[in-house]
Structures are given as structure tokens and as C-alpha cells.
Coordinates of C-alpha atoms and ligand atoms in Angstrom, one line a residue:
X12 CA 25.0 12.9 -7.5
X13 CA 26.4 9.3 -7.6
X14 CA 24.0 6.6 -7.1
X15 CA 24.8 3.0 -6.8
X16 CA 22.1 1.8 -9.1
X17 CA 21.1 3.0 -12.6
X18 CA 17.1 3.9 -12.8
X19 CA 16.2 0.5 -14.3
X20 CA 18.8 -1.2 -11.9
X21 CA 16.7 0.5 -9.0
X22 CA 13.6 -0.8 -10.5
X23 CA 14.9 -4.3 -10.8
X24 CA 16.0 -4.0 -7.1
X25 CA 12.8 -3.0 -5.9
X26 CA 11.3 -5.9 -7.8
X27 CA 13.6 -8.5 -6.4
X28 CA 13.0 -7.3 -3.1
X29 CA 9.1 -7.9 -3.6
X30 CA 9.6 -11.1 -5.5
X31 CA 10.7 -12.7 -2.1
X32 CA 7.3 -12.2 -0.7
X33 CA 5.6 -14.1 -3.8
X34 CA 5.3 -17.7 -4.5
X35 CA 6.2 -17.5 -8.3
X36 CA 8.6 -19.7 -10.3
X37 CA 12.0 -17.8 -10.8
X38 CA 11.3 -18.2 -14.7
X39 CA 7.9 -16.5 -14.6
X40 CA 9.5 -13.6 -12.3
X41 CA 12.4 -13.1 -14.9
X42 CA 9.8 -12.9 -17.7
X43 CA 8.1 -10.2 -15.7
X44 CA 11.2 -8.3 -14.9
X45 CA 12.7 -8.0 -18.4
X46 CA 11.8 -5.6 -21.2
X47 CA 10.2 -7.4 -24.0
X48 CA 11.1 -5.1 -26.7
X49 CA 13.6 -2.0 -27.0
X50 CA 13.7 0.2 -30.1
X51 CA 16.4 2.6 -30.2
X52 CA 16.2 5.0 -33.4
X53 CA 18.2 7.9 -34.8
X54 CA 16.9 10.3 -37.3
X55 CA 17.8 13.6 -38.8
X56 CA 16.0 16.8 -38.8
X57 CA 16.8 20.2 -40.6
X58 CA 16.8 22.8 -38.0
X59 CA 15.7 26.4 -38.5
X60 CA 19.1 27.7 -39.4
X61 CA 19.6 24.9 -42.0
X62 CA 21.9 22.8 -39.9
X63 CA 21.2 19.1 -40.0
X64 CA 21.0 17.4 -36.6
X65 CA 20.4 13.9 -35.8
X66 CA 18.2 12.9 -32.9
X67 CA 18.3 10.0 -30.5
X68 CA 14.7 8.4 -29.5
X69 CA 13.6 5.4 -28.1
X70 CA 10.4 3.2 -27.4
X71 CA 10.5 0.4 -25.1
X72 CA 7.7 -2.0 -24.6
X73 CA 8.4 -3.8 -21.1
X74 CA 5.6 -6.4 -21.2
X75 CA 3.1 -7.8 -23.7
X76 CA 1.1 -9.8 -21.1
X77 CA -1.9 -7.5 -22.2
X78 CA -2.4 -5.4 -25.2
X79 CA -1.9 -2.6 -26.2
X80 CA 1.2 -1.4 -24.5
X81 CA 0.9 2.1 -22.8
X82 CA 3.3 4.8 -21.5
X83 CA 4.0 8.4 -22.1
X84 CA 6.6 10.0 -24.4
X85 CA 9.2 12.4 -22.8
X86 CA 11.3 15.1 -24.2
X87 CA 14.3 15.7 -22.1
X88 CA 18.0 16.3 -22.6
X89 CA 18.9 13.5 -20.1
X90 CA 17.0 10.6 -21.9
X91 CA 18.7 7.5 -22.4
X92 CA 17.9 3.6 -22.8
X93 CA 18.3 2.8 -19.3
X94 CA 15.7 5.5 -18.2
X95 CA 13.2 4.7 -20.7
X96 CA 13.5 1.0 -19.8
X97 CA 12.8 1.8 -16.2
X98 CA 10.0 4.0 -16.9
X99 CA 8.4 1.4 -19.2
X100 CA 8.8 -1.3 -16.6
X101 CA 7.0 0.9 -13.9
X102 CA 4.2 1.4 -16.3
X103 CA 3.4 -2.2 -16.4
X104 CA 3.4 -2.4 -12.6
X105 CA 1.3 0.9 -12.5
X106 CA -1.3 -0.5 -14.9
X107 CA -1.6 -3.8 -13.2
X108 CA -2.0 -1.9 -9.7
X109 CA -5.1 -0.1 -11.0
X110 CA -6.4 -2.7 -13.3
X111 CA -5.8 -0.9 -16.4
X112 CA -5.5 -3.8 -19.1
X113 CA -2.3 -2.5 -20.7
X114 CA 1.0 -3.7 -20.7
X115 CA 3.8 -1.0 -19.8
X116 CA 5.7 1.0 -22.4
X117 CA 7.7 4.2 -22.6
X118 CA 9.1 6.6 -25.3
X119 CA 11.8 9.3 -24.9
X120 CA 13.4 11.8 -27.4
X121 CA 16.9 13.0 -26.2
X122 CA 16.3 16.8 -26.7
X123 CA 15.8 19.9 -24.3
X124 CA 12.5 21.1 -25.8
X125 CA 13.4 24.6 -24.6
X126 CA 16.2 24.7 -27.2
X127 CA 13.8 24.1 -30.4
X128 CA 11.3 26.1 -31.9
X129 CA 7.6 24.8 -32.3
X130 CA 8.3 24.3 -35.8
X131 CA 11.2 22.0 -35.1
X132 CA 9.5 20.1 -32.4
X133 CA 6.7 19.5 -34.7
X134 CA 9.0 17.9 -37.1
X135 CA 10.7 15.8 -34.5
X136 CA 7.5 14.6 -33.1
X137 CA 5.9 13.7 -36.4
X138 CA 9.4 12.0 -37.7
X139 CA 9.2 10.0 -34.4
X140 CA 5.7 8.9 -35.1
X141 CA 6.8 7.8 -38.5
X142 CA 9.6 5.7 -37.1
X143 CA 7.1 4.1 -34.7
X144 CA 4.7 3.2 -37.3
X145 CA 7.3 1.9 -39.7
X146 CA 8.2 -0.6 -36.9
X147 CA 4.5 -1.2 -35.6
X148 CA 5.4 0.5 -32.4
X149 CA 2.1 2.7 -32.4
X150 CA -1.5 1.6 -32.9
X151 CA -4.9 1.4 -31.0
X152 CA -4.2 -2.3 -30.5
X153 CA -0.5 -2.5 -30.4
X154 CA 1.2 0.7 -28.4
X155 CA -0.5 3.7 -27.3
X156 CA 1.8 7.0 -26.3
X157 CA 0.7 9.8 -23.8
X158 CA 2.2 12.8 -22.6
X159 CA 4.9 12.8 -20.1
X160 CA 7.8 15.1 -18.9
X161 CA 8.3 17.9 -21.6
X162 CA 5.2 17.0 -23.9
X163 CA 1.5 17.8 -23.6
X164 CA -1.6 17.8 -25.8
X165 CA 0.1 19.6 -28.7
X166 CA 2.3 16.9 -29.1
X167 CA -0.3 14.2 -28.8
X168 CA -2.1 16.1 -31.7
X169 CA 0.9 16.1 -34.0
X170 CA 1.1 12.3 -33.3
X171 CA -2.4 11.5 -34.1
X172 CA -2.4 13.6 -37.3
X173 CA 0.8 11.8 -38.7
X174 CA -0.8 8.3 -37.5
X175 CA -4.2 9.1 -39.2
X176 CA -2.5 10.3 -42.4
X177 CA -0.5 7.1 -42.7
X178 CA -3.6 5.2 -41.8
X179 CA -6.5 6.5 -43.9
X180 CA -9.9 5.2 -43.1
X181 CA -8.9 3.5 -39.8
X182 CA -11.9 4.2 -37.8
X183 CA -10.2 3.7 -34.5
X184 CA -7.0 5.9 -35.4
X185 CA -7.9 8.1 -32.5
X186 CA -7.1 5.4 -30.1
X187 CA -3.3 5.5 -31.1
X188 CA -2.4 8.2 -28.5
X189 CA -4.0 9.7 -25.3
X190 CA -3.7 13.0 -23.6
X191 CA -5.2 14.7 -26.8
X192 CA -7.2 18.1 -26.9
X193 CA -11.0 17.5 -26.2
X194 CA -11.4 18.3 -30.1
X195 CA -9.2 15.8 -31.1
X196 CA -10.9 12.9 -29.2
X197 CA -9.5 13.7 -25.8
X198 CA -11.4 13.1 -22.7
X199 CA -12.2 15.7 -20.1
X200 CA -10.2 15.5 -16.9
X201 CA -7.0 13.9 -18.6
X202 CA -5.0 17.3 -18.3
X203 CA -5.2 17.2 -14.2
X204 CA -5.5 13.3 -14.0
X205 CA -2.2 12.5 -12.6
X206 CA -2.2 15.4 -10.0
X207 CA -5.8 14.6 -9.0
X208 CA -4.9 10.7 -8.6
X209 CA -2.0 11.6 -6.6
X210 CA -4.4 13.7 -4.2
X211 CA -6.8 11.0 -4.1
X212 CA -4.0 8.5 -3.3
X213 CA -2.5 10.6 -0.4
X214 CA -5.8 11.6 0.8
X215 CA -6.6 7.9 1.3
X216 CA -3.3 7.2 3.2
X217 CA -4.4 10.4 5.3
X218 CA -7.6 8.8 6.0
X219 CA -6.0 5.6 7.7
X220 CA -6.0 6.1 11.3
X221 CA -3.4 3.4 12.1
X222 CA -1.0 5.0 9.6
X223 CA -1.6 8.7 10.8
X224 CA -1.2 7.3 14.5
X225 CA 2.2 6.0 13.7
X226 CA 3.4 9.4 11.9
X227 CA 1.9 11.3 15.0
X228 CA -0.6 13.1 12.6
X229 CA -4.5 13.7 12.8
X230 CA -6.4 11.9 9.9
X231 CA -7.6 13.9 6.9
X232 CA -5.7 16.3 4.5
X233 CA -7.1 19.5 5.9
X234 CA -4.5 21.8 7.5
X235 CA -1.6 19.3 6.5
X236 CA 1.6 21.3 5.4
X237 CA 2.5 20.2 1.8
X238 CA 5.7 21.0 -0.1
X239 CA 5.7 20.4 -3.9
X240 CA 8.7 20.0 -6.2
X241 CA 8.0 20.8 -9.9
X242 CA 5.2 23.2 -11.1
X243 CA 4.6 21.5 -14.3
X244 CA 1.3 19.4 -15.1
X245 CA 1.6 16.8 -12.3
X246 CA 3.1 19.2 -9.6
X247 CA 0.7 22.1 -10.3
X248 CA -2.3 20.1 -10.2
X249 CA -1.4 18.1 -7.2
X250 CA -0.7 21.2 -5.4
X251 CA -3.9 22.9 -6.4
X252 CA -6.0 19.7 -5.5
X253 CA -4.4 19.8 -1.9
X254 CA -5.1 23.6 -1.6
X255 CA -8.7 23.1 -2.7
X256 CA -8.9 20.5 0.1
X257 CA -7.8 23.0 2.7
X258 CA -4.2 21.8 3.1
X259 CA -1.3 24.3 3.3
X260 CA 1.1 24.6 0.5
X261 CA 4.1 25.9 2.4
X262 CA 6.9 25.6 -0.4
X263 CA 7.1 25.3 -4.0
X264 CA 10.4 24.5 -6.0
X265 CA 11.1 24.7 -9.6
X266 CA 14.6 24.1 -11.3
X267 CA 15.4 27.9 -11.2
X268 CA 14.8 28.3 -7.5
X269 CA 12.4 27.7 -4.5
X270 CA 10.0 29.9 -2.2
X271 CA 8.3 29.1 1.1
X272 CA 5.8 30.8 3.4
X273 CA 4.8 29.1 6.7
X274 CA 1.2 30.6 6.2
X275 CA 0.6 29.0 2.8
X276 CA 1.2 29.9 -0.8
X277 CA -1.6 30.6 -3.4
X278 CA -0.7 28.0 -6.1
X279 CA -2.4 30.0 -9.1
X280 CA -1.0 33.0 -8.0
X281 CA 2.8 31.7 -7.9
X282 CA 1.9 29.9 -11.3
X283 CA 1.1 33.5 -12.8
X284 CA 4.0 35.1 -11.1
X285 CA 6.3 32.5 -12.6
X286 CA 4.5 32.8 -16.3
X287 CA 4.8 36.6 -15.8
X288 CA 8.6 36.9 -14.5
X289 CA 9.9 33.8 -15.9
X290 CA 10.8 32.6 -12.4
X291 CA 9.2 31.3 -9.4
X292 CA 11.6 33.6 -7.1
X293 CA 10.8 36.8 -5.4
X294 CA 6.8 35.9 -5.1
X295 CA 5.4 38.8 -3.1
X296 CA 5.1 37.6 0.5
X297 CA 7.2 34.6 0.2
X298 CA 10.9 33.7 1.1
X299 CA 13.2 32.6 -1.4
X300 CA 15.4 29.4 -0.5
X301 CA 19.3 30.0 -1.1
X302 CA 19.2 26.5 -3.1
X303 CA 16.4 25.1 -4.7
X304 CA 17.0 21.5 -3.2
X305 CA 16.7 23.2 0.2
X306 CA 12.8 23.2 -0.2
X307 CA 13.1 19.3 0.0
X308 CA 14.5 19.6 3.6
X309 CA 12.1 21.8 4.9
X310 CA 9.8 20.5 7.8
X311 CA 6.4 19.6 6.6
X312 CA 3.9 16.8 6.8
X313 CA 3.7 15.7 3.1
X314 CA 6.6 16.0 0.4
X315 CA 5.5 15.8 -3.2
X316 CA 8.2 15.5 -5.4
X317 CA 6.7 16.1 -9.0
X318 CA 9.6 16.8 -11.2
X319 CA 12.1 14.3 -12.3
X320 CA 13.7 11.2 -10.8
X321 CA 16.7 10.7 -8.5
X322 CA 16.0 14.0 -6.6
X323 CA 16.3 12.4 -3.1
X324 CA 19.2 9.9 -2.7
X325 CA 21.3 8.6 0.1
X326 CA 22.9 11.7 0.5
X327 CA 20.1 14.4 1.0
X328 CA 17.4 11.7 2.5
X329 CA 18.8 12.1 6.1
X330 CA 17.8 15.7 5.8
X331 CA 14.4 15.2 4.7
X332 CA 11.9 16.0 7.6
X333 CA 8.4 15.2 6.0
X334 CA 6.5 12.4 7.5
X335 CA 4.9 11.3 4.4
X336 CA 6.4 11.4 0.9
X337 CA 4.2 10.9 -2.2
X338 CA 6.0 10.1 -5.3
X339 CA 4.2 12.2 -7.9
X340 CA 7.2 11.9 -10.3
X341 CA 8.6 8.7 -11.6
X342 CA 11.4 7.5 -9.4
X343 CA 12.2 10.7 -7.6
X344 CA 13.6 8.5 -4.8
X345 CA 16.9 6.3 -5.0
X346 CA 16.7 2.7 -3.2
X347 CA 19.2 4.3 -0.8
X348 CA 16.7 7.1 0.0
X349 CA 14.2 4.3 0.5
X350 CA 16.3 2.6 3.2
X351 CA 16.9 5.8 5.2
X352 CA 13.0 6.5 5.0
X353 CA 12.2 2.8 6.1
X354 CA 14.3 3.1 9.0
X355 CA 13.0 6.6 10.3
X356 CA 9.5 5.3 9.7
X357 CA 8.6 7.9 7.0
X358 CA 5.9 6.6 4.8
X359 CA 6.6 6.6 1.0
X360 CA 3.7 6.2 -1.1
X361 CA 5.3 4.9 -4.2
X362 CA 5.3 6.4 -7.8
X363 CA 4.2 3.2 -9.4
X364 CA 0.6 3.7 -8.4
X365 CA 0.4 7.0 -6.9
X366 CA 0.8 8.8 -10.3
X367 CA -1.4 6.0 -12.0
X368 CA -4.0 8.8 -12.4
X369 CA -2.7 9.9 -16.0
X370 CA -2.9 6.1 -17.3
X371 CA -6.2 5.6 -15.6
X372 CA -7.9 8.7 -17.4
X373 CA -6.0 7.7 -20.6
X374 CA -7.6 4.3 -20.3
X375 CA -11.1 6.0 -20.1
X376 CA -9.9 8.4 -23.2
X377 CA -9.0 5.2 -25.2
X378 CA -12.2 3.6 -24.3
X379 CA -14.2 6.6 -25.5
X380 CA -12.2 6.6 -28.7
X381 CA -12.9 3.1 -29.4
X382 CA -16.8 3.6 -28.5
X383 CA -17.0 6.8 -30.4
X384 CA -19.3 8.4 -27.8
X385 CA -18.8 11.2 -25.2
X386 CA -19.1 9.6 -21.5
X387 CA -22.4 10.7 -20.2
X388 CA -24.1 11.3 -23.6
X389 CA -26.5 8.4 -23.4
X390 CA -27.4 8.4 -19.7
X391 CA -27.5 12.0 -18.6
X392 CA -31.0 13.2 -19.6
X393 CA -32.1 9.6 -18.6
X394 CA -30.9 10.0 -15.1
X395 CA -32.1 13.5 -14.5
X396 CA -35.6 12.6 -15.7
X397 CA -35.6 9.8 -13.3
X398 CA -34.3 11.9 -10.6
X399 CA -36.8 14.4 -11.3
X400 CA -39.7 11.6 -11.1
X401 CA -38.4 10.2 -7.8
X402 CA -38.2 13.7 -6.2
X403 CA -41.7 14.6 -7.2
X404 CA -42.8 11.6 -5.8
X405 CA -41.1 12.1 -2.4
X406 CA -42.2 15.7 -2.2
X407 CA -45.7 14.8 -2.9
X408 CA -45.6 12.2 -0.1
X409 CA -44.0 14.1 2.3
X410 CA -45.6 17.4 1.5
X411 CA -42.4 19.2 1.8
X412 CA -40.1 20.8 -1.0
X413 CA -36.3 20.4 -0.7
X414 CA -34.2 23.6 -1.3
X415 CA -33.1 24.7 -4.5
X416 CA -29.5 24.0 -4.2
X417 CA -30.2 20.4 -2.9
X418 CA -32.9 20.2 -6.1
X419 CA -30.0 21.2 -8.3
X420 CA -27.8 18.2 -6.5
X421 CA -30.2 15.7 -6.7
X422 CA -31.6 16.1 -10.1
X423 CA -28.0 16.4 -11.8
X424 CA -27.3 13.7 -14.3
X425 CA -23.6 12.9 -14.9
X426 CA -21.3 14.8 -17.4
X427 CA -18.1 13.3 -18.8
X428 CA -16.3 15.2 -16.3
X429 CA -18.2 13.7 -13.3
X430 CA -17.7 10.2 -14.6
X431 CA -14.0 10.6 -15.2
X432 CA -13.5 12.1 -11.7
X433 CA -15.6 9.4 -10.0
X434 CA -14.1 6.7 -12.2
X435 CA -10.5 7.9 -11.1
X436 CA -11.4 8.2 -7.5
X437 CA -12.7 4.9 -7.0
X438 CA -9.6 3.5 -8.9
X439 CA -7.2 5.4 -6.4
X440 CA -9.0 4.3 -3.2
X441 CA -9.1 0.6 -4.1
X442 CA -5.6 0.6 -5.3
X443 CA -4.4 2.3 -2.0
X444 CA -6.6 -0.2 0.1
X445 CA -5.4 -3.3 -2.0
X446 CA -1.6 -2.3 -1.3
X447 CA -2.3 -1.3 2.4
X448 CA -3.9 -4.8 3.1
X449 CA -1.3 -6.8 1.1
X450 CA 1.3 -4.8 3.6
X451 CA -0.6 -5.6 6.6
X452 CA -1.2 -9.2 5.8
X453 CA 2.7 -9.7 5.7
X454 CA 4.2 -7.5 8.3
X455 CA 7.8 -8.8 7.1
X456 CA 7.3 -6.3 3.8
X457 CA 9.5 -3.4 4.8
X458 CA 7.7 -0.7 2.9
X459 CA 4.6 0.6 1.0
X460 CA 6.6 0.4 -2.4
X461 CA 7.5 -3.3 -1.8
X462 CA 4.0 -3.8 -1.0
X463 CA 2.9 -2.4 -4.2
X464 CA 5.4 -4.5 -6.2
X465 CA 4.0 -7.6 -4.6
X466 CA 0.5 -6.7 -5.8
X467 CA 1.7 -5.8 -9.3
X468 CA 4.0 -9.1 -9.6
X469 CA 1.0 -11.4 -8.3
X470 CA -1.3 -9.8 -11.0
X471 CA 1.0 -10.1 -13.7
X472 CA 2.1 -13.4 -13.1
X473 CA -1.3 -14.6 -12.7
X474 CA -2.1 -13.2 -16.1
X475 CA 1.1 -14.9 -17.7
X476 CA 0.1 -18.1 -16.0
X477 CA -3.6 -17.9 -17.2
X478 CA -2.3 -17.0 -20.8
X479 CA -1.0 -20.5 -20.9
X480 CA 2.4 -19.3 -21.6
X481 CA 3.8 -21.3 -18.7
X482 CA 2.0 -24.4 -18.8
Ligands
NAD504 P1 6.3 18.9 -16.9 O1 7.2 19.0 -17.9 O2 4.8 19.0 -17.1 O3 6.7 19.3 -15.5 C1 8.0 19.1 -15.0 C2 8.3 20.4 -14.0 O4 9.5 20.1 -13.1 C3 8.9 21.5 -14.9 O5 8.1 22.7 -14.5 C4 10.2 21.6 -14.6 O6 10.7 23.1 -14.8 C5 10.3 21.3 -13.1 N1 11.6 20.9 -12.9 C6 12.7 20.2 -13.5 N2 13.8 20.0 -12.8 C7 13.4 20.4 -11.6 C8 14.1 20.7 -10.3 N3 15.6 20.1 -10.2 N4 13.8 21.0 -9.5 C9 12.6 21.4 -9.4 N5 11.7 21.6 -10.4 C10 12.2 20.8 -11.6 O7 6.3 17.3 -16.4 P2 5.1 16.3 -15.8 O8 4.1 16.0 -16.9 O9 4.5 17.1 -14.7 O10 5.9 15.3 -15.2 C11 6.7 15.2 -13.8 C12 6.8 14.0 -13.5 O11 5.5 13.2 -13.3 C13 7.6 13.0 -14.3 O12 8.6 12.1 -13.6 C14 6.7 12.1 -15.1 O13 7.3 10.9 -15.7 C15 5.7 12.0 -14.2 N6 4.4 11.6 -14.7 C16 3.8 12.4 -15.6 C17 2.4 12.0 -15.8 C18 1.5 13.0 -16.6 O14 0.4 12.7 -16.8 N7 2.1 14.0 -17.2 C19 1.9 10.9 -15.4 C20 2.8 10.2 -14.6 C21 3.8 10.4 -14.1

């Protein structure tokens, strides 16, 4: 695939396109656009067979307008400086759109994790963390990593353990990384947060009658035909929440192949089939696509690329038949693809806010770590007692009893998961509305991505101006 722009170049292009719709001075725009700090490192590890391998890795802090910086760490053979810079920049814009008070950052280790044993992966993760500590590129108040492509709770535990061992007695150490297991200070709901945020964001767009009218679709998610690429953390959960909301998952794509069934696929069953057989292909009752890329070109209402960047470019974009594309992955569309879709009237719900569920719930996790208390612990029982009093009074006054199921619902005080889900839902709904209003207020803005960038630029620029950096 030959694209005109590098990934960071594509982010810069989108930024410049949006900057024209803002009133900010050229200097402020330039400060926002650039990466503030780029740390490229190389370190050796001893492999299980005794050989020594030099590992290439990165941490990029894109913006220091808020502290700490925040962004995931990815393990992938394709990791390079340009990619990490682009992802760090997207984090700044993402955080600001969903009002998470962090600067953007990203980390990457250039390895294919499938080719390393768990012991080797642990060594690499711990050594990477030590390198970050050495340069003060990690800490609850400076830079807080999280999972991304190829990493998960296990790697976050190793990071926390390494950080804690090297900072004995640091009371807020757990806040140095998010996406941890619950037992290590993680928050309930973090694992599925990005997928759930993707669902909330697209559902909000689907609930907008004017947008659905333009696409010739009824409002709501129910019955919509959905295709998801990537059955990893983000893709699996996105697909699952759409299925739970009665959308039809008509195709699923993985790197080894793709399958379809017009009547809908059961996401959990496909996931289990892949786990058992090692491939998504030959799922009972489904058809195999000849090539995995064909799944992106099948007729559907909503297409959700949730794997990697640059999967839809100028070449295959004209073949895409979806009416709405939800960018669950970071950077799945190239600027050329964007142009094709803008001309065709296809709505692209952009990555920089659509997949912000992960960082939003990471923010909740970080707050939990700093406050050292589980969400709901203080108010759950109090709320239940109050609800019980109110219900008794109402029943006494009306001389009627509510049903058992209604009683259970009314009395329920919030658990951590309830608060995390509702905090995320509120965040995604507000962000969607703010972007759409910005778009409507300025009809010259060509697409939703540009509108999202306008919102982001305005917020970061306001923060910089009010910091007094640009008197
Ligand atoms: P993951 O490693 O859990 O899953 C990625 C999946 O995509 C894997 O199952 C992989 O096999 C599959 N895949 C790889 N190449 C493919 C191809 N060519 N076609 C089809 N499938 C392919 O990673 P993830 O955490 O789900 O991240 C996916 C994307 O979402 C990345 O772009 C990441 O930056 C972005 N993202 C992740 C989070 C998060 O919380 N995990 C948050 C925001 C954004």
C-alpha cells in the first residue's frame, strides 16, 4: 500500500485542515502540532536460547499543556518513530475532546509479541520501564502509560511492579500506569471501556435524526448491519456491545481471514471458535471471504475497523459500501480515503474521540489510585438506605406496593461498574454532541474529523493561552 503521507504526516494534514477554521495565531498552532519530547531507546535482552537481541523502543510526549501525559504502549513489529509520534498527537486531541485533563503521549516497542516467550516479554517490559524511569518518562504526575495494540493487563502489572520496586514508599505509585488488573489497583470496566465508548459514540450519531436522514437510515442501533475488523480488545467488545443492542454483526475480519453471515454472527461463539482452532475461518454456519480485506467492502450500515492503521486508503476506499464508518482503531483511514468518503457522503466518526473510552476510564482508574478508595464504597449503602426510605413513604402514601423487580431497581445503590459505565456514557454523548454542534455551526467544515480537530485545537489553544505561555 503506498500512501502519500506518513501517519504523523496524515495527523498534521488533518490538523492543518482544521486549523483554518480556528482563530489562533500561527505560533500557538505550531506549538500544539509538534511533539514536545521524543525518546528513542535501544536496550539488550538475553533471549531464551541464550542469544542477545537489541530492542528498539519509543516514548513520545506530544503535549505538556496538562500533566501528566497519558497514552498506551504498543508491541508490534511495525512500530517506528513516526507512528508513535502520530499516536501521541492523537492522544492529546482525544483527551481534550473528552475533557480528560492529560497531555498526549504514546509508547511503542518494535517486537512481534507472538515471537517471544512470556518470560522474554516480561524482561522486555521491565527493562523498558526502567529506561522510562531513568529519564523521568513515567510517574503518576508526569507520564502514565496504558495498554494498546499487543499489550494488556499483564504488561501493565509488570510496569507497576517495576516502578514500585524502584520507588519504595511512593504512596501514589499505583497511578503510574492504568489498565491494571483489579487486584493491582485497576478499575472495573477498563477492559471493555474502549469498545463500550465506540458503541456509545456511534449510538449517539445513530440517534441523530438529521444525520440518519442524510444516510437514508432509520435512527437507532437496533437492526443495523455491522462489520468489525479485528477481534482483539477493542474489536471484540465493540462487536459485543452492538450485538447486545440488537444490531446484526454480519461480518468479522481477523488477520488470518474473514467470515460473513447476512443473518448475523454470534460474537462470543466466533471468539471461542478462534481460540479453539487458531483461526476465525470455517466458523460453522458462516462463509469465508477469499481475502480478509474483502470484509471491508461488503455492503453494511456500519463498518468498524478495530485493528490497525492505514487499512483503508485511496485504493480500496472507493469499494467500501458502508454508510457510516466508526474508527475504533487509531488511524485506520488515510487522508485519501477521507476525501473519497467526504465526496460520497459517508460519515466517518473519527478515531480521536470515538476510541477515547479507554483513556476516559483510565482517567477514572488514575483518580481511584490517587484517592485510594473504590468508586461507590462511600455512597452505595447510603443511597440504598435513602432510596428505601423514599420508596416506603411513597408506598405508604399511595397505598400500593411496587413489584419486586421494580423494588430491586429503585433501591440499587451504585457499584464501581455502574459509575464507570455511566461516567463513560455521559462523556461520549457530550463529546459527540459538541463535535456535531461545531460542525453544524460551520457548514464549511467538510467532515466530522475536521470538526473534532477544531474542538480539540480550540481547547488546547485556550489552555496554552490561559497558562500564560503566550502572553
Ligand atoms: P489487540 O492487540 O487487542 O487487537 C488487535 C486485533 O487486530 C488482533 O486480534 C489482531 O490479530 C487483529 N489484526 C491485526 N492485523 C489485522 C488485519 N490486517 N486484519 C484484521 N485484523 C487484524 O489491540 P487493541 O487494544 O484492540 O487495539 C486495536 C486498535 O485500537 C489499535 O489501533 C489501538 O491503537 C486502538 N486503541 C486501543 C485502545 C485500548 O484500550 N486497547 C484504546 C484506544 C485505541
